[in-house]
mmCIF file of C-alpha atoms in Angstrom:
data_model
loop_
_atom_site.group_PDB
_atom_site.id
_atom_site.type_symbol
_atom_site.label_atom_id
_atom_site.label_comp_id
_atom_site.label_asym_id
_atom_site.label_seq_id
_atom_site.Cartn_x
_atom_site.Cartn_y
_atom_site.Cartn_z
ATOM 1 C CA UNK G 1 -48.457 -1.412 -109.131
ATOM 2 C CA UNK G 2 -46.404 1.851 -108.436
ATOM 3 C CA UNK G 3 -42.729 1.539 -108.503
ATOM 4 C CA UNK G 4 -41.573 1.771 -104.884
ATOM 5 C CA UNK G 5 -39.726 4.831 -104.147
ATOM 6 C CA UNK G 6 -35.837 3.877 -103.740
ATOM 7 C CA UNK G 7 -33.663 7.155 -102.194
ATOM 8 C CA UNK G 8 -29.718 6.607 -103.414
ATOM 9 C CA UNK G 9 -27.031 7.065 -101.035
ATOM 10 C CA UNK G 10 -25.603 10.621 -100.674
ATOM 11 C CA UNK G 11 -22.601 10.485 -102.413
ATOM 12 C CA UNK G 12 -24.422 9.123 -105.734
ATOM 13 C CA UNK G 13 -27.027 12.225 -105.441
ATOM 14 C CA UNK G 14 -24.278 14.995 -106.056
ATOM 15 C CA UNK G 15 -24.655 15.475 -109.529
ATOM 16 C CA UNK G 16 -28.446 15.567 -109.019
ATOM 17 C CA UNK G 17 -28.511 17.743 -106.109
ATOM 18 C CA UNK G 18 -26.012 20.620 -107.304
ATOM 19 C CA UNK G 19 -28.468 20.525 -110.433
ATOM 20 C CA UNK G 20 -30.116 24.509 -110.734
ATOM 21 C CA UNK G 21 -33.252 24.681 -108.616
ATOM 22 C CA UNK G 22 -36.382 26.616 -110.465
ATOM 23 C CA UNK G 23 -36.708 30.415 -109.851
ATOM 24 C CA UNK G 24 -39.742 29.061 -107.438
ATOM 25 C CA UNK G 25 -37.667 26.912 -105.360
ATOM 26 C CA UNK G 26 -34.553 28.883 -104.855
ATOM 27 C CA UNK G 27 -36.095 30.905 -102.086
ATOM 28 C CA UNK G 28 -37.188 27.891 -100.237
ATOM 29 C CA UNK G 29 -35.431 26.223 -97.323
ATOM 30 C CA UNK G 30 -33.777 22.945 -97.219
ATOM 31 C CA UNK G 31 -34.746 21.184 -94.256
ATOM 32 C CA UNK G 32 -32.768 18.964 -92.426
ATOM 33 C CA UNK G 33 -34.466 17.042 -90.051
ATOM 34 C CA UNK G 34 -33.180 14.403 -87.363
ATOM 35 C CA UNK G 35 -34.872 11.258 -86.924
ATOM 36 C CA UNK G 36 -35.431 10.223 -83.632
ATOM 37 C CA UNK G 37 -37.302 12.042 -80.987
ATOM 38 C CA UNK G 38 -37.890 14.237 -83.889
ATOM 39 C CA UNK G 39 -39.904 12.535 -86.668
ATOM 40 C CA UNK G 40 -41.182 9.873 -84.204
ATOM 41 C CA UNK G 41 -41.147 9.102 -80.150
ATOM 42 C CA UNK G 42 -38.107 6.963 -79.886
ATOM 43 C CA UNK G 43 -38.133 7.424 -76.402
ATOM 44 C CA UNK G 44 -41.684 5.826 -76.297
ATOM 45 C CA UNK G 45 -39.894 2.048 -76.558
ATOM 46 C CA UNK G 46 -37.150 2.339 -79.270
ATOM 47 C CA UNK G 47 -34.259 3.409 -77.468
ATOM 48 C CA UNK G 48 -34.673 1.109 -74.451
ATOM 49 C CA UNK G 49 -34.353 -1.479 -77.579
ATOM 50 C CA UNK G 50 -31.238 0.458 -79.153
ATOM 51 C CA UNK G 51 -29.806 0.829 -75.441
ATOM 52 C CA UNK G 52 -30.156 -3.469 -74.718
ATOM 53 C CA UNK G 53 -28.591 -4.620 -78.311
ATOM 54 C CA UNK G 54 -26.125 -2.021 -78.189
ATOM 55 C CA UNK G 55 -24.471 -2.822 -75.047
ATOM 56 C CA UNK G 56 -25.264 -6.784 -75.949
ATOM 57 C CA UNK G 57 -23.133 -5.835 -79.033
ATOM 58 C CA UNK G 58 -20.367 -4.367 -76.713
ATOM 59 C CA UNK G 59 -20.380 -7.226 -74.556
ATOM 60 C CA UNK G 60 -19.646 -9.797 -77.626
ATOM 61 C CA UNK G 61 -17.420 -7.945 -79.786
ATOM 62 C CA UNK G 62 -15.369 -6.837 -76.519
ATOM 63 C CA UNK G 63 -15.548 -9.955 -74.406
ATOM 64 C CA UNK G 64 -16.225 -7.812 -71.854
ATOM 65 C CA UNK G 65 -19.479 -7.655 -68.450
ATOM 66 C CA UNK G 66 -22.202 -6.441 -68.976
ATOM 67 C CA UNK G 67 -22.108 -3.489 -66.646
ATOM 68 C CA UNK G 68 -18.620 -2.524 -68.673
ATOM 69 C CA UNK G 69 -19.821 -3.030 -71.550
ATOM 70 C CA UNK G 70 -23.225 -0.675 -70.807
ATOM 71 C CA UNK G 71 -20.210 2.294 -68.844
ATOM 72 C CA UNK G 72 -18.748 2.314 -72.419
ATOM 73 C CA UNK G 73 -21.313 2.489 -74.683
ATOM 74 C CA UNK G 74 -22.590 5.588 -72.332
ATOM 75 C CA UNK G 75 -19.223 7.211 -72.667
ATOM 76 C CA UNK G 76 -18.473 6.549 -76.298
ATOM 77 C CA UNK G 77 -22.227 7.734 -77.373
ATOM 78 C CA UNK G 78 -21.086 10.784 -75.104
ATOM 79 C CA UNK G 79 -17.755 11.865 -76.388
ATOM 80 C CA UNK G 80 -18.453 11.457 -80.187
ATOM 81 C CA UNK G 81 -22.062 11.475 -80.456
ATOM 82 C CA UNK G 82 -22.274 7.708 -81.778
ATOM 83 C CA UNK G 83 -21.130 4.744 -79.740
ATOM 84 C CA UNK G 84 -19.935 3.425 -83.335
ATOM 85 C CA UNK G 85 -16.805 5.514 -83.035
ATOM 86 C CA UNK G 86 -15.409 4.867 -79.738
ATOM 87 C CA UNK G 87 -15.843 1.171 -80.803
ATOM 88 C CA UNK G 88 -13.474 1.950 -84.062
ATOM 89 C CA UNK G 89 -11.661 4.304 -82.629
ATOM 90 C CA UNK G 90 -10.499 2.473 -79.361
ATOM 91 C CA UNK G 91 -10.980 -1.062 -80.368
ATOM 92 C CA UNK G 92 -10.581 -1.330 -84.470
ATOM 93 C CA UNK G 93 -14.112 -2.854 -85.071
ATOM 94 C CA UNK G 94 -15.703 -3.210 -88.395
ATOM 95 C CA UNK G 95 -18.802 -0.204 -88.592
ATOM 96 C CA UNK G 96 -20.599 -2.492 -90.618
ATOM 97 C CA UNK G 97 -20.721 -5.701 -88.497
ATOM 98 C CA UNK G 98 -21.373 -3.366 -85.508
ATOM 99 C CA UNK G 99 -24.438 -1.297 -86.925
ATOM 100 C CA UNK G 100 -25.794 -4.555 -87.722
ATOM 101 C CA UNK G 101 -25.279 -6.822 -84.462
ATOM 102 C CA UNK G 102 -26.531 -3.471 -82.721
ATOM 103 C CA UNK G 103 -29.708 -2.838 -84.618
ATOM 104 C CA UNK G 104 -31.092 -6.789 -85.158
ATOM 105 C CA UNK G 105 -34.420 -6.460 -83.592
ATOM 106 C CA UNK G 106 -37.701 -5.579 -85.510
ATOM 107 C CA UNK G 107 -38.140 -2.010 -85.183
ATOM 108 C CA UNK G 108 -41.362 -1.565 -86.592
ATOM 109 C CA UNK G 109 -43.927 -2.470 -83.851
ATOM 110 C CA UNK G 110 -42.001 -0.023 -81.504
ATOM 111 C CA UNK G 111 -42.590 3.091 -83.925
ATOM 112 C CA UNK G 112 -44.759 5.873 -82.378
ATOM 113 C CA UNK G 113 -45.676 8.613 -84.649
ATOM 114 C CA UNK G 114 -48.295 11.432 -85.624
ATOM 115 C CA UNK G 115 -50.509 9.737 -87.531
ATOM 116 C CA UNK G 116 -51.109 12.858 -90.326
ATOM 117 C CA UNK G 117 -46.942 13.114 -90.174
ATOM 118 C CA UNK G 118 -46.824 12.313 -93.950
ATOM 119 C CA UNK G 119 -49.435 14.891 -94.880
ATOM 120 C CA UNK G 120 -48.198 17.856 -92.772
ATOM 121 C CA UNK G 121 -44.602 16.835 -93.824
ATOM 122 C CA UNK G 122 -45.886 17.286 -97.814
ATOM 123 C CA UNK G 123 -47.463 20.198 -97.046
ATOM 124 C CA UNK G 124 -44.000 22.032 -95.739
ATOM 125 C CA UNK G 125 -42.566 23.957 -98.544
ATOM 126 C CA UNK G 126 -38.820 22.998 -99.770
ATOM 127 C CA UNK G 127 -36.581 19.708 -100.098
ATOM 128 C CA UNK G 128 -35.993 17.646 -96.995
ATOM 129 C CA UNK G 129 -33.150 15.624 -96.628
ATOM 130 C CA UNK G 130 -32.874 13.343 -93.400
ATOM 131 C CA UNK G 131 -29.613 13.636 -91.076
ATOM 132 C CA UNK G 132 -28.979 11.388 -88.320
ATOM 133 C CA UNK G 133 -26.309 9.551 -86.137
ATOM 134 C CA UNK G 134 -28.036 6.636 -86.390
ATOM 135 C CA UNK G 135 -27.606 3.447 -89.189
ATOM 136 C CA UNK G 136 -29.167 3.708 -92.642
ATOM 137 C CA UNK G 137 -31.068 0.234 -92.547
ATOM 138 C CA UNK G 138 -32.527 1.449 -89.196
ATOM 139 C CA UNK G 139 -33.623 5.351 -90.592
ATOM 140 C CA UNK G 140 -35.172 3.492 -93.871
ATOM 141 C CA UNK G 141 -37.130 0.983 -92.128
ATOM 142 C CA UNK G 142 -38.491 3.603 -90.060
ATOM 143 C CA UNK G 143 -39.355 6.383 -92.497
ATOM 144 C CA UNK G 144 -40.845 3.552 -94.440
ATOM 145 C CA UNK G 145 -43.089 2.380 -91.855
ATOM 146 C CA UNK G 146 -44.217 6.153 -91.543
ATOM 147 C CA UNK G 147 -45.291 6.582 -94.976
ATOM 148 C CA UNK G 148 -42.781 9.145 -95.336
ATOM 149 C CA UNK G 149 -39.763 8.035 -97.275
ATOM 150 C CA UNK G 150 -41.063 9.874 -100.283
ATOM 151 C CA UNK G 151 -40.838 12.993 -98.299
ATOM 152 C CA UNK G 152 -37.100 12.507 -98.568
ATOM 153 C CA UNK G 153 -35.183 14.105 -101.085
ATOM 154 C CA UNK G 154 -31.939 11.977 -99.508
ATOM 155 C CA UNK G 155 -31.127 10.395 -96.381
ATOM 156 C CA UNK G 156 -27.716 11.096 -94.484
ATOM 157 C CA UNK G 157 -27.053 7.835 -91.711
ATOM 158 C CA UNK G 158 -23.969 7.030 -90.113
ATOM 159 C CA UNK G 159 -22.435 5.299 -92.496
ATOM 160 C CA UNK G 160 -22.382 8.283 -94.718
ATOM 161 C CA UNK G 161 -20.581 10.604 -92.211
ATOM 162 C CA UNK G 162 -17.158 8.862 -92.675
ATOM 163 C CA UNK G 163 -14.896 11.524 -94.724
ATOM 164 C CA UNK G 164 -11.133 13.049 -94.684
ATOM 165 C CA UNK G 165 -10.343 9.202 -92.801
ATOM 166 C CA UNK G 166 -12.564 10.013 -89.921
ATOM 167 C CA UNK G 167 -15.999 9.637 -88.540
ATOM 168 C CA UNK G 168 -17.888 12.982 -88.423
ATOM 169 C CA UNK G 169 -21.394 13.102 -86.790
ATOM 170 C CA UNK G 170 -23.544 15.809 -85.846
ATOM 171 C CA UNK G 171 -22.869 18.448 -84.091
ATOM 172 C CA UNK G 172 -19.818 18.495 -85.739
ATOM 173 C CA UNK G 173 -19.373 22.125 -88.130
ATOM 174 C CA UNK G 174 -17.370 20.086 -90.349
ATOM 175 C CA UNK G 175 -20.149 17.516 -91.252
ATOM 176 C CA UNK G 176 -22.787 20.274 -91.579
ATOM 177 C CA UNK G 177 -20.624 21.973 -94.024
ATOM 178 C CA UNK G 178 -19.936 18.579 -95.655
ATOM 179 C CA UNK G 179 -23.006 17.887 -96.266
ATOM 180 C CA UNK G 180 -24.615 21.404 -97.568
ATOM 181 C CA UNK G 181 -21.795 20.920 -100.269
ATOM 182 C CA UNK G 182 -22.363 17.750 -101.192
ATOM 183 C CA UNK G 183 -26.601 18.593 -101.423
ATOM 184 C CA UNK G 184 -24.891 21.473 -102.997
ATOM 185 C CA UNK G 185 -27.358 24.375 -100.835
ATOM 186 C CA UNK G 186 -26.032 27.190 -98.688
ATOM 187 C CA UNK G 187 -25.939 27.208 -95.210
ATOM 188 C CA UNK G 188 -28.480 30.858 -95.170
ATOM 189 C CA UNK G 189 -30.823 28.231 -96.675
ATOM 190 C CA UNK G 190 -30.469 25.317 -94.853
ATOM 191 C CA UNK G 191 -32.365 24.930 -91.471
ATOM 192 C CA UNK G 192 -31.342 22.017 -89.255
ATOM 193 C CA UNK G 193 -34.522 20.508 -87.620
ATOM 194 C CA UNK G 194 -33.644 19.124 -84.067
ATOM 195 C CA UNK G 195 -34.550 17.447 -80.464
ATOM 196 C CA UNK G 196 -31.150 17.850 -79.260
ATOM 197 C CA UNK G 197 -29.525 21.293 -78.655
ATOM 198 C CA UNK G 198 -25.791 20.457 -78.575
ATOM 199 C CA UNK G 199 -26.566 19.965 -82.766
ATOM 200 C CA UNK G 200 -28.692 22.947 -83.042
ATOM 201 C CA UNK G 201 -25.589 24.860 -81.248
ATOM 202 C CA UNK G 202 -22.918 23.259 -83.786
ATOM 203 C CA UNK G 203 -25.758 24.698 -87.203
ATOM 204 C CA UNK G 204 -25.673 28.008 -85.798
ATOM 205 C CA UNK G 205 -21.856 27.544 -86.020
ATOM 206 C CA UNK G 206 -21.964 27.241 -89.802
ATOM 207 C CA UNK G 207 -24.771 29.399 -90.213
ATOM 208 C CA UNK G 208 -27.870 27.354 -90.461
ATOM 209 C CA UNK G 209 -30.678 28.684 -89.418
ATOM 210 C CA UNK G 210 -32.034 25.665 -85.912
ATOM 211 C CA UNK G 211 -35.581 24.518 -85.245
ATOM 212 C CA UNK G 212 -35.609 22.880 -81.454
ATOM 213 C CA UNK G 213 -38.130 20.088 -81.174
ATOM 214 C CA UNK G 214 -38.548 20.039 -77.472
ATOM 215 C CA UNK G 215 -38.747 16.150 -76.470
ATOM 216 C CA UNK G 216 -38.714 15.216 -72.610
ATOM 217 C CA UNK G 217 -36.985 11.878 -73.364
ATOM 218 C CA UNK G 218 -34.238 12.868 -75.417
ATOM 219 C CA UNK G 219 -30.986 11.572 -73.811
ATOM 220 C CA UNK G 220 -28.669 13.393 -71.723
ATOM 221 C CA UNK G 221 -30.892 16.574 -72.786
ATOM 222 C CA UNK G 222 -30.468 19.821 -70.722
ATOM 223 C CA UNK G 223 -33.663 22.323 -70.059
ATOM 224 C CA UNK G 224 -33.371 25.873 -70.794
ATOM 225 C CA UNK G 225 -35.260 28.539 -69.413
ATOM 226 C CA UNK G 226 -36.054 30.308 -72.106
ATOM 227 C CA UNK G 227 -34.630 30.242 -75.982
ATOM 228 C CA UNK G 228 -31.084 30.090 -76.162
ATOM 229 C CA UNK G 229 -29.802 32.346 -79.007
ATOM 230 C CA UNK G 230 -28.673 29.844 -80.913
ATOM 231 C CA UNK G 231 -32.330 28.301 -81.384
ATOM 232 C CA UNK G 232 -34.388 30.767 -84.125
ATOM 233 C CA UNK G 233 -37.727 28.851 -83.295
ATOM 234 C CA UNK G 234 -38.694 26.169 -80.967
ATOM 235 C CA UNK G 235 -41.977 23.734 -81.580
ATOM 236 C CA UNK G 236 -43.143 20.722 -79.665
ATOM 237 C CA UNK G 237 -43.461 18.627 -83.514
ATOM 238 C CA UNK G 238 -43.195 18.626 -87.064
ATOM 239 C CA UNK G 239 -46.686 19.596 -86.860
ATOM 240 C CA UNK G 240 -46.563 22.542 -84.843
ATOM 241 C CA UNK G 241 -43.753 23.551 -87.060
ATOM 242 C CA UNK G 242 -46.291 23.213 -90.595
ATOM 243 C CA UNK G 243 -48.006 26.081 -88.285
ATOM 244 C CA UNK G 244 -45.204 28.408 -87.020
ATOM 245 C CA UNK G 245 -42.803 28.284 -89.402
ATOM 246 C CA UNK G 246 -43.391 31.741 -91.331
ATOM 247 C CA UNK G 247 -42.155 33.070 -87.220
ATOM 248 C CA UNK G 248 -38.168 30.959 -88.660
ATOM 249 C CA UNK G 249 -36.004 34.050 -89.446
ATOM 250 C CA UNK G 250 -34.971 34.350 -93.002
ATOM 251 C CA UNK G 251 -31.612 34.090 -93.496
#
């Protein structure tokens, strides 16, 4: 039997990552990719899910209604990009307890994805290291069910995003450049792969080069008549991005 593929936590890949690439792979990207409404349809039955537990996990932690409990998990997930840190922030919770009252439901039967996602995702040239808001048990069950963990050269959740004493999510400039350090690759190589344009906006900040996944359901999303500068290509999937991605711009 194979060994199963097991992807170590960010901090423990640093020696490995800032390791010399090959002549071949030094003019490669690095993609970055978001999870949800990215790599799968979250929006298909996922975040309903996320949206239910998540202000059920308000409620109990908080003592709080329901309908205040749902007004503040809105609010926090819209002023720092992860309810998770209005709930430390404002009320001292432990991130750990409240990723995992938040996420307990089985996410696997509510996964929607391209069905040839881990072959067009092998056949894209360069490492690929997954960055998201969201909790690490929840990304890892998830690329697992896709057949695409081993895609992965590491995985950047949440939990990971905690640094200088403070939570630091995307679109934060200070995370981005966080973690191209710490994967030890420069930002002219790194290209952040994206359904929501406030991030893509915060790579062009550092100088990452932005892929826009355009996804209907993404949250709080705003429509743009044409490209917005700070977007260098925009697809409708990963897949449509194994075909158009020689039209990126080099950096």
């Amino acid at each position: 039997m194979a060994q199963r593929r097991q992807i170590r936590r960010p901090l423990s890949r640093v020696r490995a990552t800032r390791r010399p690439l090959p002549a071949a792979g030094r003019s490669e990207p690095v993609w970055f990719f978001d999870l949800d409404n990215t790599l799968h349809d979250a929006s298909h039955a996922i975040f309903s899910h996320i949206d239910l537990s998540m202000t059920q996990a308000v409620m109990e932690t908080l003592d709080v209604s329901e309908e205040e409990a749902h007004e503040l998990r809105k609010r926090y997930w819209q002023r720092y990009g992860a309810t998770l840190i209005g709930m430390v922030k404002h009320h001292g919770v432990s991130p750990s307890e409240f990723l995992h009252r938040s996420h307990s439901f089985d996410i696997r039967p509510l996964v929607r994805a391209d069905k040839d996602l881990r072959n067009r995702l092998s056949r894209l040239p360069g490492r690929k290291i997954l960055l998201t808001n969201a909790p690490h048990n929840y990304a890892r069950t998830i690329l697992s069910h896709l057949g695409i963990l081993h895609c992965f050269d590491s995985l950047w959740a949440v939990e990971d995003m905690y640094f200088h004493g403070d939570f630091k999510v995307k679109p934060s400039p200070s995370l981005l450049r966080h973690v191209m350090a710490m994967e030890g690759v420069s930002a002219h190589r790194s290209v952040l792969v994206e359904d929501t344009s406030a991030n893509l906006r915060g790579a062009r900040k550092v100088g990452m080069r932005t892929v826009y996944v355009r996804h209907t359901g993404t949250p709080f999303a705003k429509s743009h008549r044409g490209r917005p500068l700070f977007i260098d290509l925009q697809v409708n999937s990963v897949s449509h991005l194994l075909l158009q991605r020689r039209s990126l711009r080099r950096g």
